[in-house]
CSV table of C-alpha atoms in Angstrom, one decimal:
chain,number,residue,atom,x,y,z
A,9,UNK,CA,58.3,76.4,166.6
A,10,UNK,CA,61.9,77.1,165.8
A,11,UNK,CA,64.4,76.6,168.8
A,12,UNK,CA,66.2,80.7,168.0
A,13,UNK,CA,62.6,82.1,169.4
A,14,UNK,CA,61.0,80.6,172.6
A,15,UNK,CA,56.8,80.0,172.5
A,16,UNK,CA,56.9,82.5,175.9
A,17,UNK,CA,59.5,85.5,174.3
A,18,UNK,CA,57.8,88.7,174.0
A,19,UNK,CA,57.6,90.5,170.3
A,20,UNK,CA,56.7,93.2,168.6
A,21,UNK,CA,54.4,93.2,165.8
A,22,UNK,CA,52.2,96.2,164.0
A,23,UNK,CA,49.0,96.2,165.1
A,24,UNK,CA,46.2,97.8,162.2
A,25,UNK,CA,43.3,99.8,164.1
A,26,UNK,CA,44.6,100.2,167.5
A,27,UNK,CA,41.7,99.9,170.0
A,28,UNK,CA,39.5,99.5,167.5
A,29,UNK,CA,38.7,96.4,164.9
A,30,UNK,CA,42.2,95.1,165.7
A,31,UNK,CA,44.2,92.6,164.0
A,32,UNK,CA,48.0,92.1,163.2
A,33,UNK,CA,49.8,93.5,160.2
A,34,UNK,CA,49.8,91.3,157.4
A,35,UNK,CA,51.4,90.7,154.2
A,36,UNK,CA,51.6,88.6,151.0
A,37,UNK,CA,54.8,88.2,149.6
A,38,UNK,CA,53.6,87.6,145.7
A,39,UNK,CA,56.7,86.3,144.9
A,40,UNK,CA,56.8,83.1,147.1
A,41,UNK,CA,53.2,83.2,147.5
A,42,UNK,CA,53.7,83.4,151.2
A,43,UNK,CA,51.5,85.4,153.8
A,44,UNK,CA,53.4,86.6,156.6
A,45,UNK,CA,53.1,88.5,159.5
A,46,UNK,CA,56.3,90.5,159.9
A,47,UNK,CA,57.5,90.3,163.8
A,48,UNK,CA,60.7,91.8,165.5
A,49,UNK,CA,62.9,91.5,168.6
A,50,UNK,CA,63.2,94.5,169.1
A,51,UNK,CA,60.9,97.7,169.1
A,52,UNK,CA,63.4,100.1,167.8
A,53,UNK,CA,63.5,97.7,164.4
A,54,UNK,CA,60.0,97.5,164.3
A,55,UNK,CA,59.5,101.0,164.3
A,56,UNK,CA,62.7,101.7,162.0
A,57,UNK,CA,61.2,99.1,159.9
A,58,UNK,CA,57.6,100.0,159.8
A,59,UNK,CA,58.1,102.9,158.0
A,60,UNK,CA,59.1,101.0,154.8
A,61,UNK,CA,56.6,98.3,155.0
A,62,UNK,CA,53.5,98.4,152.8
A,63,UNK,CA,50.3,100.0,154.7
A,64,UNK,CA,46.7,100.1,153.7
A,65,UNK,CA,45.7,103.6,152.7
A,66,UNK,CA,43.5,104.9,155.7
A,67,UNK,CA,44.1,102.1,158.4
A,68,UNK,CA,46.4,103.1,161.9
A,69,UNK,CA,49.3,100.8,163.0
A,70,UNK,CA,50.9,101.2,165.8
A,71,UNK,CA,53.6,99.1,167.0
A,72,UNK,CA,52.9,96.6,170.3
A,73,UNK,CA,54.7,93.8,172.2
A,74,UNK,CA,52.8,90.3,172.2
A,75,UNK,CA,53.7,87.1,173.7
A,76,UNK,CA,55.2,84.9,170.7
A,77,UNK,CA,52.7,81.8,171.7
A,78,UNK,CA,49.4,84.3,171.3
A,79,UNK,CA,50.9,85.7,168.0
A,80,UNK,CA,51.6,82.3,166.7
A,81,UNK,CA,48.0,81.1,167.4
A,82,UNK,CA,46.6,83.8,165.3
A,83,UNK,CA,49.0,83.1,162.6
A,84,UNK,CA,48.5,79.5,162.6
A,85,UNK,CA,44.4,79.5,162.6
A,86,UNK,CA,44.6,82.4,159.6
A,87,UNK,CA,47.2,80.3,157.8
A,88,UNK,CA,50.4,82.9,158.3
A,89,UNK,CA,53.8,82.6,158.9
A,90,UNK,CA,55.9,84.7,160.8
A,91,UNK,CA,59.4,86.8,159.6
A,92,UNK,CA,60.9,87.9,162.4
A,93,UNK,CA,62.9,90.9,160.5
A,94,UNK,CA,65.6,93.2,161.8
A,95,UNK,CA,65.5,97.0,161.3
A,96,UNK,CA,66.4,97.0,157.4
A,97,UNK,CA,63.4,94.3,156.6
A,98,UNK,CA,65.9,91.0,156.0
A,99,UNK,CA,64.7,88.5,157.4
A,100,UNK,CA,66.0,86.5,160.3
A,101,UNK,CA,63.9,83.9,161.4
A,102,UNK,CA,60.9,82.1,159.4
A,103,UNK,CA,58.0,80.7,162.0
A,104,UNK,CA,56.1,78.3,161.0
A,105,UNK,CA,53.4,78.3,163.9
């Protein structure tokens, strides 16, 4: 885990079907060939952000703070990264759980 981000930091993350069948928002840069979950600092970029970010016709997001080590644990046993983005998408950070 990169030194910028602690394990124990709180971030926010999309989260697809809110109290339902939930899972994190995730992408596939086709480019790189890179899955990613896209994670933020702050909540006012994640929700600036969100509304640019490719979403799956019919599914809810909604935007929720996790603790960086749960986040990473999903990523990690589903083979993801994680972007920690600012408000406009660029990325700042690249976790590699």
């Amino acid at each position: 885990m990169n030194e910028n981000t602690k394990n124990e930091s709180w971030i926010y993350v999309a989260v697809e079907d809110p109290g339902g069948d939930e899972n994190f928002m995730g992408l596939y840069d086709e480019k790189t060939e890179v899955s990613y979950i896209p994670a933020f600092k702050e909540k006012e970029d994640a929700l600036s952000c969100m509304l640019n970010l490719p979403r799956r016709t019919g599914k809810k997001y909604e935007v929720q703070a996790v603790m960086l080590d749960h986040l990473a644990e999903d990523a990690r046993r589903n083979e993801f990264l994680i972007f920690v983005l600012d408000g406009k998408g660029r990325i700042l950070e690249q976790i590699e759980p």
